[in-house]
CSV table of C-alpha atoms and ligand atoms in Angstrom, one decimal:
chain,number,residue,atom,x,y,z
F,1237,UNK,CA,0.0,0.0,0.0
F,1238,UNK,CA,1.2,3.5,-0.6
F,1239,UNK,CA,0.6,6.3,1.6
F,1240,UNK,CA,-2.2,7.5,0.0
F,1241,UNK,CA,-4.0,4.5,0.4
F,1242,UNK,CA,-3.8,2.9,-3.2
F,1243,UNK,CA,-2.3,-0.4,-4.3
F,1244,UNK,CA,1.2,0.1,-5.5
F,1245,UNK,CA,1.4,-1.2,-9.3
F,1246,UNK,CA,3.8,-3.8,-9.8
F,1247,UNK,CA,6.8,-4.3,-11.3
F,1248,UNK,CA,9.1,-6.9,-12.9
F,1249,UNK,CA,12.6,-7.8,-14.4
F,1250,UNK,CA,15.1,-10.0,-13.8
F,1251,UNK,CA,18.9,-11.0,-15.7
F,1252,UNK,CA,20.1,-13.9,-16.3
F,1253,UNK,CA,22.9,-15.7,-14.1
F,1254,UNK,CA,25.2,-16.7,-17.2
F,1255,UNK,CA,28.8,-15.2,-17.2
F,1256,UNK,CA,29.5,-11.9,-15.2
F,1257,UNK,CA,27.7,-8.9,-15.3
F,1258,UNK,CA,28.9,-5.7,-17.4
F,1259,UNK,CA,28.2,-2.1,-16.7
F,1260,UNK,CA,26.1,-2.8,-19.6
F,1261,UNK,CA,23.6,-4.7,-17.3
F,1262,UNK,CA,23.9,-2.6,-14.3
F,1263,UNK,CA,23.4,0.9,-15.8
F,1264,UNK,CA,20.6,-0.7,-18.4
F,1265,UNK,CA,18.6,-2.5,-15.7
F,1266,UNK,CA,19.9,-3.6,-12.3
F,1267,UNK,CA,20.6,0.8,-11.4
F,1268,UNK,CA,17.2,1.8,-12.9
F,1269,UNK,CA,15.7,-1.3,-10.3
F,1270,UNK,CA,17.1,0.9,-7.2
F,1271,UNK,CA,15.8,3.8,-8.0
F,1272,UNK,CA,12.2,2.3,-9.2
F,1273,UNK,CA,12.1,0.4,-5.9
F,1274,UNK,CA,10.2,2.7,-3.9
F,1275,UNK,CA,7.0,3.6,-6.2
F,1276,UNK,CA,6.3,-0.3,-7.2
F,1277,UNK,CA,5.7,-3.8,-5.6
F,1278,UNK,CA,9.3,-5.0,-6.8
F,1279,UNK,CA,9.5,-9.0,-8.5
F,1280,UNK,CA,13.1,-9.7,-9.2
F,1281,UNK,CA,14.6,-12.9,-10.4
F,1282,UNK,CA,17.7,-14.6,-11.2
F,1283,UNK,CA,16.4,-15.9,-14.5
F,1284,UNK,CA,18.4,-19.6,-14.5
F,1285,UNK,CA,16.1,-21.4,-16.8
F,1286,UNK,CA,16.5,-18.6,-19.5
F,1287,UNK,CA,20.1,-19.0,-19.0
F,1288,UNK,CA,19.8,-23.0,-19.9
F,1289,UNK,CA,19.1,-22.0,-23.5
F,1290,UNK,CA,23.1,-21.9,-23.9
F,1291,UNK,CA,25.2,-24.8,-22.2
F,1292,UNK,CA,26.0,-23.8,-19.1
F,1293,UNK,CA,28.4,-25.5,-16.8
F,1294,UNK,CA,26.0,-26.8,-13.5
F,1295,UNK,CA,28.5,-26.1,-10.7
F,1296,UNK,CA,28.9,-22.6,-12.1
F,1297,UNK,CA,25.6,-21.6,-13.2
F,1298,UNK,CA,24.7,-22.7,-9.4
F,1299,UNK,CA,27.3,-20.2,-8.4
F,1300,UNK,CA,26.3,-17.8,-10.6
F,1301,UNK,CA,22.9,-17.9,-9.3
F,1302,UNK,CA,23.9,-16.8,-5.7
F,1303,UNK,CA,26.5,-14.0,-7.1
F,1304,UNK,CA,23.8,-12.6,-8.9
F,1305,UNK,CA,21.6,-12.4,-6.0
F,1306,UNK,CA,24.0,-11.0,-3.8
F,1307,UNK,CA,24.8,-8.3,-6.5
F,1308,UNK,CA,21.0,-7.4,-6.5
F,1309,UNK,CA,21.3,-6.8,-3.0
F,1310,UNK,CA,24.8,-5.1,-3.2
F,1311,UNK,CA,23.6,-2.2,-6.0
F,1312,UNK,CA,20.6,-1.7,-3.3
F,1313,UNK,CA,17.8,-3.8,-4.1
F,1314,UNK,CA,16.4,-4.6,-0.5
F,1315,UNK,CA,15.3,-8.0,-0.1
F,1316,UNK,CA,12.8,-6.5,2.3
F,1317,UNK,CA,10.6,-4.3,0.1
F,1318,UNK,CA,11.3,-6.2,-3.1
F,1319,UNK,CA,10.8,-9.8,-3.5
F,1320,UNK,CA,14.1,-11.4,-4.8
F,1321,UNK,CA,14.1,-15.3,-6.0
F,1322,UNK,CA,15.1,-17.9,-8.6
F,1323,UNK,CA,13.4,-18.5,-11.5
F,1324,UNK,CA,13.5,-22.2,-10.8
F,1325,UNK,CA,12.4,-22.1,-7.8
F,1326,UNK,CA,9.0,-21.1,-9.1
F,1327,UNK,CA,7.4,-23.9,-11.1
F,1328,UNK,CA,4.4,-21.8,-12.2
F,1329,UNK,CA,6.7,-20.4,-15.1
F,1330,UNK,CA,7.1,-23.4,-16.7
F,1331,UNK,CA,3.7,-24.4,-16.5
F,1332,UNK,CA,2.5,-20.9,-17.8
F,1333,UNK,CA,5.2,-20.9,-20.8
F,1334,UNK,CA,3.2,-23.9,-21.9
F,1335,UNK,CA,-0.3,-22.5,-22.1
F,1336,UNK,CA,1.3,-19.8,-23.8
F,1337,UNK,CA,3.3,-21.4,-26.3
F,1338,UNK,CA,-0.5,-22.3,-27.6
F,1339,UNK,CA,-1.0,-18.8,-28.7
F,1340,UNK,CA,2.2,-18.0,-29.9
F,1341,UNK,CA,3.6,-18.8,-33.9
F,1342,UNK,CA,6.4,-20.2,-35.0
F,1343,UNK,CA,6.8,-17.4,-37.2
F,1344,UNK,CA,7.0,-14.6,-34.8
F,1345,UNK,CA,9.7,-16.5,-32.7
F,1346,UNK,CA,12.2,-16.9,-35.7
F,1347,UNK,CA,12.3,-13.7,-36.3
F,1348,UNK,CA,13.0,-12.3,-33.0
F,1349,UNK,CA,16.4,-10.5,-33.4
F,1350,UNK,CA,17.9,-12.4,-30.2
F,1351,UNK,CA,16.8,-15.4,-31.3
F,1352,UNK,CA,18.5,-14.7,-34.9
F,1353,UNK,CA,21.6,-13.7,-33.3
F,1354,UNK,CA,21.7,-16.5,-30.8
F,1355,UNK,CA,21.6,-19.1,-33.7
F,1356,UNK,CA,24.0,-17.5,-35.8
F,1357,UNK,CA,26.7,-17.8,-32.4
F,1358,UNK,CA,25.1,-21.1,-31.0
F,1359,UNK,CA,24.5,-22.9,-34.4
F,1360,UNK,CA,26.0,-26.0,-33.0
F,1361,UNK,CA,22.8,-25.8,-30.7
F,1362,UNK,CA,19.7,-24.1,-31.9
F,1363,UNK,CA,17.5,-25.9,-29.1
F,1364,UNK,CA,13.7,-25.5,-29.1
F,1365,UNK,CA,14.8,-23.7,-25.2
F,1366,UNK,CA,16.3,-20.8,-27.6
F,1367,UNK,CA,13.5,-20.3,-30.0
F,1368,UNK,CA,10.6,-20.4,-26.6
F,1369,UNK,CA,12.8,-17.8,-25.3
F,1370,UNK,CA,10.3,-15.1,-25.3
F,1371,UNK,CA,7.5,-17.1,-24.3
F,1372,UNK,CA,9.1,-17.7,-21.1
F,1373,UNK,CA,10.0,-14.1,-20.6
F,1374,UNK,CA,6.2,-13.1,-21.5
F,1375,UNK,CA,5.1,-16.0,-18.8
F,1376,UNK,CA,7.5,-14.7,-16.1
F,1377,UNK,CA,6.2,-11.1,-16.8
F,1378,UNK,CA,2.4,-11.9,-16.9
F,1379,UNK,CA,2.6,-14.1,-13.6
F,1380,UNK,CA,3.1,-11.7,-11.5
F,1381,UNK,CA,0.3,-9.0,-13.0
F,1382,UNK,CA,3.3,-6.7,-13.6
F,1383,UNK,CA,3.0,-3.2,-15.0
F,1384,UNK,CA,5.8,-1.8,-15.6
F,1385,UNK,CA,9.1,-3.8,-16.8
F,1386,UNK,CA,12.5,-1.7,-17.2
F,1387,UNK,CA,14.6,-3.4,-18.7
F,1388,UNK,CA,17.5,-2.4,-21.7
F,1389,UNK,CA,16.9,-1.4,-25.0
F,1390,UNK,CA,18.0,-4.9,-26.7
F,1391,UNK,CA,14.6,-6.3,-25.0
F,1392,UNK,CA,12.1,-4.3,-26.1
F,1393,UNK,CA,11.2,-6.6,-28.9
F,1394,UNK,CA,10.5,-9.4,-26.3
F,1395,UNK,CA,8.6,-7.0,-24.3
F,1396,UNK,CA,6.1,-6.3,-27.6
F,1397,UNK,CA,5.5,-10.2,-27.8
F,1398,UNK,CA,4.6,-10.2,-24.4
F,1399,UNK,CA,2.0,-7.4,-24.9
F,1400,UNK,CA,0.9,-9.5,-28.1
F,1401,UNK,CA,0.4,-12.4,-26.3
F,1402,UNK,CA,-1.4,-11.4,-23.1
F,1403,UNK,CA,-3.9,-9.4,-25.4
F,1404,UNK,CA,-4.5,-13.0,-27.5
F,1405,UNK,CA,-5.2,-14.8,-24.3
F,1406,UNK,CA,-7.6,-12.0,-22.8
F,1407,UNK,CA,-8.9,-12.2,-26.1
F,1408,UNK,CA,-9.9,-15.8,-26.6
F,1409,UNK,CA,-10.6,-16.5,-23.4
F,1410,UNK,CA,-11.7,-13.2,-21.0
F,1411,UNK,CA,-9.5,-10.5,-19.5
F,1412,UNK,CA,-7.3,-12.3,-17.4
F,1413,UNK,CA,-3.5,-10.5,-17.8
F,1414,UNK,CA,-2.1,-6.5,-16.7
F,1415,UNK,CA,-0.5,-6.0,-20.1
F,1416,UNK,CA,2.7,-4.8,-19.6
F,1417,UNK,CA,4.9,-1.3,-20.4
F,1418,UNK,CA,8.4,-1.8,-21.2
F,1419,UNK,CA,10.3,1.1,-19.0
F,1420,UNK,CA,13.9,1.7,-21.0
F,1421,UNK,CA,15.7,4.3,-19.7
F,1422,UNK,CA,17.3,7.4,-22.1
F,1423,UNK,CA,20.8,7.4,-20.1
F,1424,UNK,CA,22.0,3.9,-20.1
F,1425,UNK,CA,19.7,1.8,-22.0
F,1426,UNK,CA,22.2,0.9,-24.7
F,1427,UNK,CA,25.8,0.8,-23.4
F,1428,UNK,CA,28.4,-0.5,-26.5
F,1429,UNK,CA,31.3,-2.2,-26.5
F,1430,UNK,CA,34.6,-0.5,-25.8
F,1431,UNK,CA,36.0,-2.3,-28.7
F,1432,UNK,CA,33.3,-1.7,-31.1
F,1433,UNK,CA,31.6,1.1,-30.5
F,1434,UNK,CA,28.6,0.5,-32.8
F,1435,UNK,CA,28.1,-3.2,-31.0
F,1436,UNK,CA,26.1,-3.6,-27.4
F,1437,UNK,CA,28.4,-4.2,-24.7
F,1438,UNK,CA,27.7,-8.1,-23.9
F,1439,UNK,CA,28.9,-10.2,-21.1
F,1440,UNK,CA,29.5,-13.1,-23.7
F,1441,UNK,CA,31.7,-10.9,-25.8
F,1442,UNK,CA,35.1,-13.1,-26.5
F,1443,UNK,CA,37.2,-10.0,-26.4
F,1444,UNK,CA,37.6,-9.2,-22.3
F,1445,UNK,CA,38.9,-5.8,-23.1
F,1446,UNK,CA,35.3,-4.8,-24.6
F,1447,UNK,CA,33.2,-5.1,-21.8
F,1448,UNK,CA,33.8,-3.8,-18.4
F,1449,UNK,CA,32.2,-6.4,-15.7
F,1450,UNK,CA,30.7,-5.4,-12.5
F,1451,UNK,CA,34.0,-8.1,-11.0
F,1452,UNK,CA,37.1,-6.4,-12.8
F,1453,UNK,CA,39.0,-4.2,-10.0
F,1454,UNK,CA,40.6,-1.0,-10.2
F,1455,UNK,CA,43.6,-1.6,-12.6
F,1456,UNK,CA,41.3,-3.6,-15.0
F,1457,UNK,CA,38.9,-0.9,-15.6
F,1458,UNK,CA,41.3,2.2,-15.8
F,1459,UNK,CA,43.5,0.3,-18.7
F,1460,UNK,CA,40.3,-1.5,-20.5
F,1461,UNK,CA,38.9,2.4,-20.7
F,1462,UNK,CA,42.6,4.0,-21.8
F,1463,UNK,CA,42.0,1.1,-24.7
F,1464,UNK,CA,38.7,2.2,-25.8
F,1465,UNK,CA,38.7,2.9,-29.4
F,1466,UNK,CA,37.8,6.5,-30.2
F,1467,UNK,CA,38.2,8.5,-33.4
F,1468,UNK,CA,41.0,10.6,-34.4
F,1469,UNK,CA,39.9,13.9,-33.6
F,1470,UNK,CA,40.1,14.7,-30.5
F,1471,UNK,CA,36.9,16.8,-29.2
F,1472,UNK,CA,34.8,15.4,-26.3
F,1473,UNK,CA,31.5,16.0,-28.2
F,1474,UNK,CA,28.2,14.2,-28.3
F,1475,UNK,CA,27.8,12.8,-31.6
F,1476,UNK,CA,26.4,9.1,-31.6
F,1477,UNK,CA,26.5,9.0,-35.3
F,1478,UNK,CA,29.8,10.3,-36.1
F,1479,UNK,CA,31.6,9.5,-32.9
F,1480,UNK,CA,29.9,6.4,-31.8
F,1481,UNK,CA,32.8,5.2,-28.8
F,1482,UNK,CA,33.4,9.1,-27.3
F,1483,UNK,CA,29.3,9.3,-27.1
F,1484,UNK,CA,29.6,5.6,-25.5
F,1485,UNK,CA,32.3,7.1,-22.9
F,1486,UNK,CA,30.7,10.0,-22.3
F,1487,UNK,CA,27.3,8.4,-21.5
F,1488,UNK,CA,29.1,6.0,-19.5
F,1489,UNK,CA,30.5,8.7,-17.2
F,1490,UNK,CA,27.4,10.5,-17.2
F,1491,UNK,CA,25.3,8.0,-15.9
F,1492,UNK,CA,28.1,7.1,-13.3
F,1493,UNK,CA,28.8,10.8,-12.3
F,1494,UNK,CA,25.3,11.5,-11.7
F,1495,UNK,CA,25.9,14.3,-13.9
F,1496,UNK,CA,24.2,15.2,-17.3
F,1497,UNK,CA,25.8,14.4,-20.9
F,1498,UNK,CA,25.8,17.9,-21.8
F,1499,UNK,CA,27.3,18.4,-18.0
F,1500,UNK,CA,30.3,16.2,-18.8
F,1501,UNK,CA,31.0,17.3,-21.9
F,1502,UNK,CA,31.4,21.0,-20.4
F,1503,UNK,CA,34.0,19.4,-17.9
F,1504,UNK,CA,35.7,18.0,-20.7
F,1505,UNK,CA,35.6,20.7,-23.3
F,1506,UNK,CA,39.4,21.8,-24.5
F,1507,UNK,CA,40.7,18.6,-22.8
F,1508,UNK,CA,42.1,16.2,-24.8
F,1509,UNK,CA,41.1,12.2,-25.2
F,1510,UNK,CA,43.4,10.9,-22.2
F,1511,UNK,CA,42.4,13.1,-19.5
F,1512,UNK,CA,38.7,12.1,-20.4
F,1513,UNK,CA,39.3,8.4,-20.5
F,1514,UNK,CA,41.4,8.5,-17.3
F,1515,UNK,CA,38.3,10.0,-15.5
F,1516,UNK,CA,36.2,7.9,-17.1
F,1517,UNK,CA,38.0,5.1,-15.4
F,1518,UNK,CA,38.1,6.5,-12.3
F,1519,UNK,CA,34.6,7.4,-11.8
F,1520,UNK,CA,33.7,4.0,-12.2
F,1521,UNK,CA,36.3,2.2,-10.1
F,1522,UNK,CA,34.9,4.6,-7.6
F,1523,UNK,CA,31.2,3.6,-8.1
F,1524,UNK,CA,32.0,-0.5,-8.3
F,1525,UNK,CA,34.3,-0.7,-5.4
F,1526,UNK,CA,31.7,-0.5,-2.8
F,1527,UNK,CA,29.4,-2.5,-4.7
F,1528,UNK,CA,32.2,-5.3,-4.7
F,1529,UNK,CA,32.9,-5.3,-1.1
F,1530,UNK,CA,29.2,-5.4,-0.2
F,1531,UNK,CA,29.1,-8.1,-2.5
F,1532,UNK,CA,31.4,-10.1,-1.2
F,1533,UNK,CA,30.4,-9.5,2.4
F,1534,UNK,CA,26.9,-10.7,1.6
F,1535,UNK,CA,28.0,-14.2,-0.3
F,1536,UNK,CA,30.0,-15.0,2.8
F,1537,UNK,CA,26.7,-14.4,4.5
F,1538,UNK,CA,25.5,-18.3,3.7
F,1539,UNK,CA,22.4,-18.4,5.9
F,1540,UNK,CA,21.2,-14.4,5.1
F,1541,UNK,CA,21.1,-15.2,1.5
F,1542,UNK,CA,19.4,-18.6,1.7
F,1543,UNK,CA,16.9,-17.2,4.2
F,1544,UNK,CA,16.3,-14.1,1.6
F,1545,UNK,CA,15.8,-16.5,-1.3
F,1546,UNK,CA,13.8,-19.0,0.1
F,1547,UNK,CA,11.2,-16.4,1.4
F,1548,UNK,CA,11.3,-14.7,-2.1
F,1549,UNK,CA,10.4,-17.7,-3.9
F,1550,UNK,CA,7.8,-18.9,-1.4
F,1551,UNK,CA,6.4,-15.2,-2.4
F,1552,UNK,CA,6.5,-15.3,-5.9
F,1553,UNK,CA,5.1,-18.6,-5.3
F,1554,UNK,CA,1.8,-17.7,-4.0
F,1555,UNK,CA,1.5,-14.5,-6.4
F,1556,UNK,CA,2.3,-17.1,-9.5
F,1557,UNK,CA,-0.1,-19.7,-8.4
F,1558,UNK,CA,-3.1,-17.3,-8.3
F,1559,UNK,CA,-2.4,-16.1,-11.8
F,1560,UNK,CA,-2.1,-19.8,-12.8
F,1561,UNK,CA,-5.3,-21.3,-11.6
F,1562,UNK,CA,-7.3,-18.7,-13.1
F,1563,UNK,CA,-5.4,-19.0,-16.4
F,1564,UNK,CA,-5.9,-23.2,-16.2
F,1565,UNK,CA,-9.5,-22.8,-15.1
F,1566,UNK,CA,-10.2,-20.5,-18.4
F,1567,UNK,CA,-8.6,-23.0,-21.1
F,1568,UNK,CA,-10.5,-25.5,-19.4
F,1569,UNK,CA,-8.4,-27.8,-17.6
F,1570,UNK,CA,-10.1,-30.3,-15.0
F,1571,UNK,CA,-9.8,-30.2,-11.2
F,1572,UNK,CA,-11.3,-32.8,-9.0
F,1573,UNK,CA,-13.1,-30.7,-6.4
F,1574,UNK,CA,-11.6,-32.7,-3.6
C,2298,ATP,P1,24.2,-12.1,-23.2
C,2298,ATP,O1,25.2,-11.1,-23.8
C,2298,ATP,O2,24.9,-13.2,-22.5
C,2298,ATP,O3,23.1,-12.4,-24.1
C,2298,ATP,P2,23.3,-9.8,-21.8
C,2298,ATP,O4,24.5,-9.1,-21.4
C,2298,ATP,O5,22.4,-9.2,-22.9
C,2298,ATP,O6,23.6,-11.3,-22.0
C,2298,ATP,P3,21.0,-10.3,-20.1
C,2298,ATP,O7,20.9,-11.2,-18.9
C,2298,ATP,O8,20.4,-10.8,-21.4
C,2298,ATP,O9,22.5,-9.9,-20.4
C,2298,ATP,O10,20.3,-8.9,-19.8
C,2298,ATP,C1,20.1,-8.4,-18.5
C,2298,ATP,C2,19.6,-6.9,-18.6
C,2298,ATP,O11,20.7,-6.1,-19.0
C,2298,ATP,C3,18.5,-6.7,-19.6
C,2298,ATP,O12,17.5,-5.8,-19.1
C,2298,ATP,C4,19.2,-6.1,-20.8
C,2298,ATP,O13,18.4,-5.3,-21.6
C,2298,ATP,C5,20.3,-5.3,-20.1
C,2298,ATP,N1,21.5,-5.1,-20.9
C,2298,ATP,C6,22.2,-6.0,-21.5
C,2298,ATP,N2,23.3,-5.5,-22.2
C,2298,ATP,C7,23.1,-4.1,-22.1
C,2298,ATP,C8,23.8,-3.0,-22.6
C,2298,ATP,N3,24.9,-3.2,-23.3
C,2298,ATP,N4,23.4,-1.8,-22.3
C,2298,ATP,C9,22.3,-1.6,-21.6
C,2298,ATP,N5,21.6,-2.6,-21.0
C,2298,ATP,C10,21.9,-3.9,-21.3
C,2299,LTN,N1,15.6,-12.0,-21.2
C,2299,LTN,C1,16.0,-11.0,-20.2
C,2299,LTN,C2,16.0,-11.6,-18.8
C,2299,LTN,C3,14.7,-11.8,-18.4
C,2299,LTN,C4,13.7,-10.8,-18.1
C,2299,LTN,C5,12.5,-11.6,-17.8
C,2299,LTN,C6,13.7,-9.5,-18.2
C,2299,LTN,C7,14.1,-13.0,-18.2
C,2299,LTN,N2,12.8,-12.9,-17.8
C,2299,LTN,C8,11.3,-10.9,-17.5
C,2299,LTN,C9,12.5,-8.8,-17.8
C,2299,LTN,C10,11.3,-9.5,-17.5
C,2299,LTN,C11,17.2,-10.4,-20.6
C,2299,LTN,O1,17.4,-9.4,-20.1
C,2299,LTN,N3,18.0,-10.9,-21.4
């Protein structure tokens, strides 16, 4: 409940535990959660069965799952006003993804742009997991009722199925799903590569120097910034189209500094290419630091985080459930009373 008395409206996301985190990630969704935290009734998931769709080693993925959680909690996500749980844990997504998949088209899925991509980097696995991708996604969203899902820019298009989709099933059957808004930020929603600058900056990117994760310390992220391809004037200017990695940098510190683009390129102005990277680097060593120390002192924390989880997913449980009966009573599937 809100002061005022109304029902807070509800929110969802989630990432997937598979490979570390990049500032891509954090200033795209996991930042955006913090600051959202206080206006909605927060779901947030480690989304493990999404991460499946690629092989994934089972010891680490476990591993993976529990980082993730405690970098959730790290970047400020409180466990007590949010609800924070495995995907997995919650067998209602499953089940949904199934009613789903009967009113969604083969067609639509191949030509998701993820999908297309996947396949063309996987094409020694192009599982039916990969392809159901988005039906998953639009089952974990629709569970919960959620209104509102920030998320980066690279997921609107799954977002838009998930709309499709939950209008088809009110459709057929009766009004039954909240049909959800994507929420994409304008500062942060598309971080690229430091490499290249025209790419999105992706945790599974081979080159290490292209991505800066949310794990790489001090040293790491000053040098993998001094590396960051740039153009060959040497202005600290705005310019997406003509000078796609200095517009990368300078959103990068922006959103870090807390300060505006136009802001940071007043800081900058007359200075040359090295002073600007150097602070870029620095600004953001300064902002992960804590977060890595918190982190760590959390994942020592066994019993917290296990006591946090558990709780979460016997939340999202009973939210999930309620959504699910009244889905399986309107297709029309059979319960003994008893
Ligand atoms: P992968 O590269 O392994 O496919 P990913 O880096 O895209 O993974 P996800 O778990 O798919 O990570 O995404 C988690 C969240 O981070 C999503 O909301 C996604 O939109 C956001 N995100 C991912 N990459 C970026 C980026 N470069 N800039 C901004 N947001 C991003
Ligand atoms: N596919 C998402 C992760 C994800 C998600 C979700 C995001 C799985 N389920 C539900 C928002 C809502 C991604 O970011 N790659």
């Amino acid at each position: 409940m809100q002061e005022n008395g109304q029902k807070k409206k509800i929110l969802y996301s989630a990432v997937q535990p598979s490979g570390d985190l990049t500032i891509g990630n954090y200033l795209g969704a996991i930042k955006n959660w913090v600051e959202l935290q206080e206006d909605y009734e927060c779901f947030y998931a480690m989304a493990d069965m999404h991460a499946i769709t690629v092989r994934q080693d089972p010891a680490t993925l476990r591993r993976k799952t529990l980082e993730l959680a405690a970098l959730y909690i790290a970047c400020g996500v409180d466990p007590e006003k949010c609800t924070l749980y495995v995907q997995s844990n919650v067998s209602c997504h499953a089940e949904l993804a199934w009613v789903l998949n009967t009113l969604t088209y083969v067609g639509e899925m191949e030509r998701m742009t993820q999908f297309k991509d996947k396949s063309a980097k996987h094409a020694d696995n192009i599982n039916m997991g990969l392809m159901d991708y988005p039906v998953l996604m639009a089952a974990d969203i629709l569970l919960y009722q959620a209104d509102v899902v920030p998320v980066g820019f690279d997921q609107r298009q799954h977002l838009e199925i998930t709309r499709d989709i939950a209008v088809r099933f009110n459709n057929r059957y009766s009004p039954t799903f909240t049909v959800p808004e994507a929420v994409i930020m304008k500062v942060g929603a598309k971080i690229n590569s430091l490499q290249e600058p025209t790419k999105k900056m992706s945790k599974s990117d081979e080159n290490p120097n292209a991505s800066v994760y949310m794990s790489d310390d001090r040293d790491a992220i000053v040098r993998k910034f001094r590396r960051a391809v740039t153009d060959s004037d040497s202005a600290v200017r705005f310019d997406p189209e003509n000078k796609p990695g200095v517009s990368n940098l300078l959103t990068v510190y922006s959103a870090f500094a807390g300060k505006s683009v136009e802001e940071a390129e007043r800081e900058f102005d007359g200075k040359g290419y090295g002073d600007f990277k150097a602070a870029v680097g620095e600004v953001v060593a300064d902002a992960l630091s804590p977060i890595q120390s918190e982190q760590k002192r959390i994942l020592a924390d066994k019993g917290y985080l296990e006591g946090v989880l558990a709780a979460g997913a016997e939340r999202a449980y009973r939210a999930a459930r309620r959504t699910l009966s009244k889905v399986y009573r309107k297709v029309g599937f059979y319960r003994p009373e008893k």
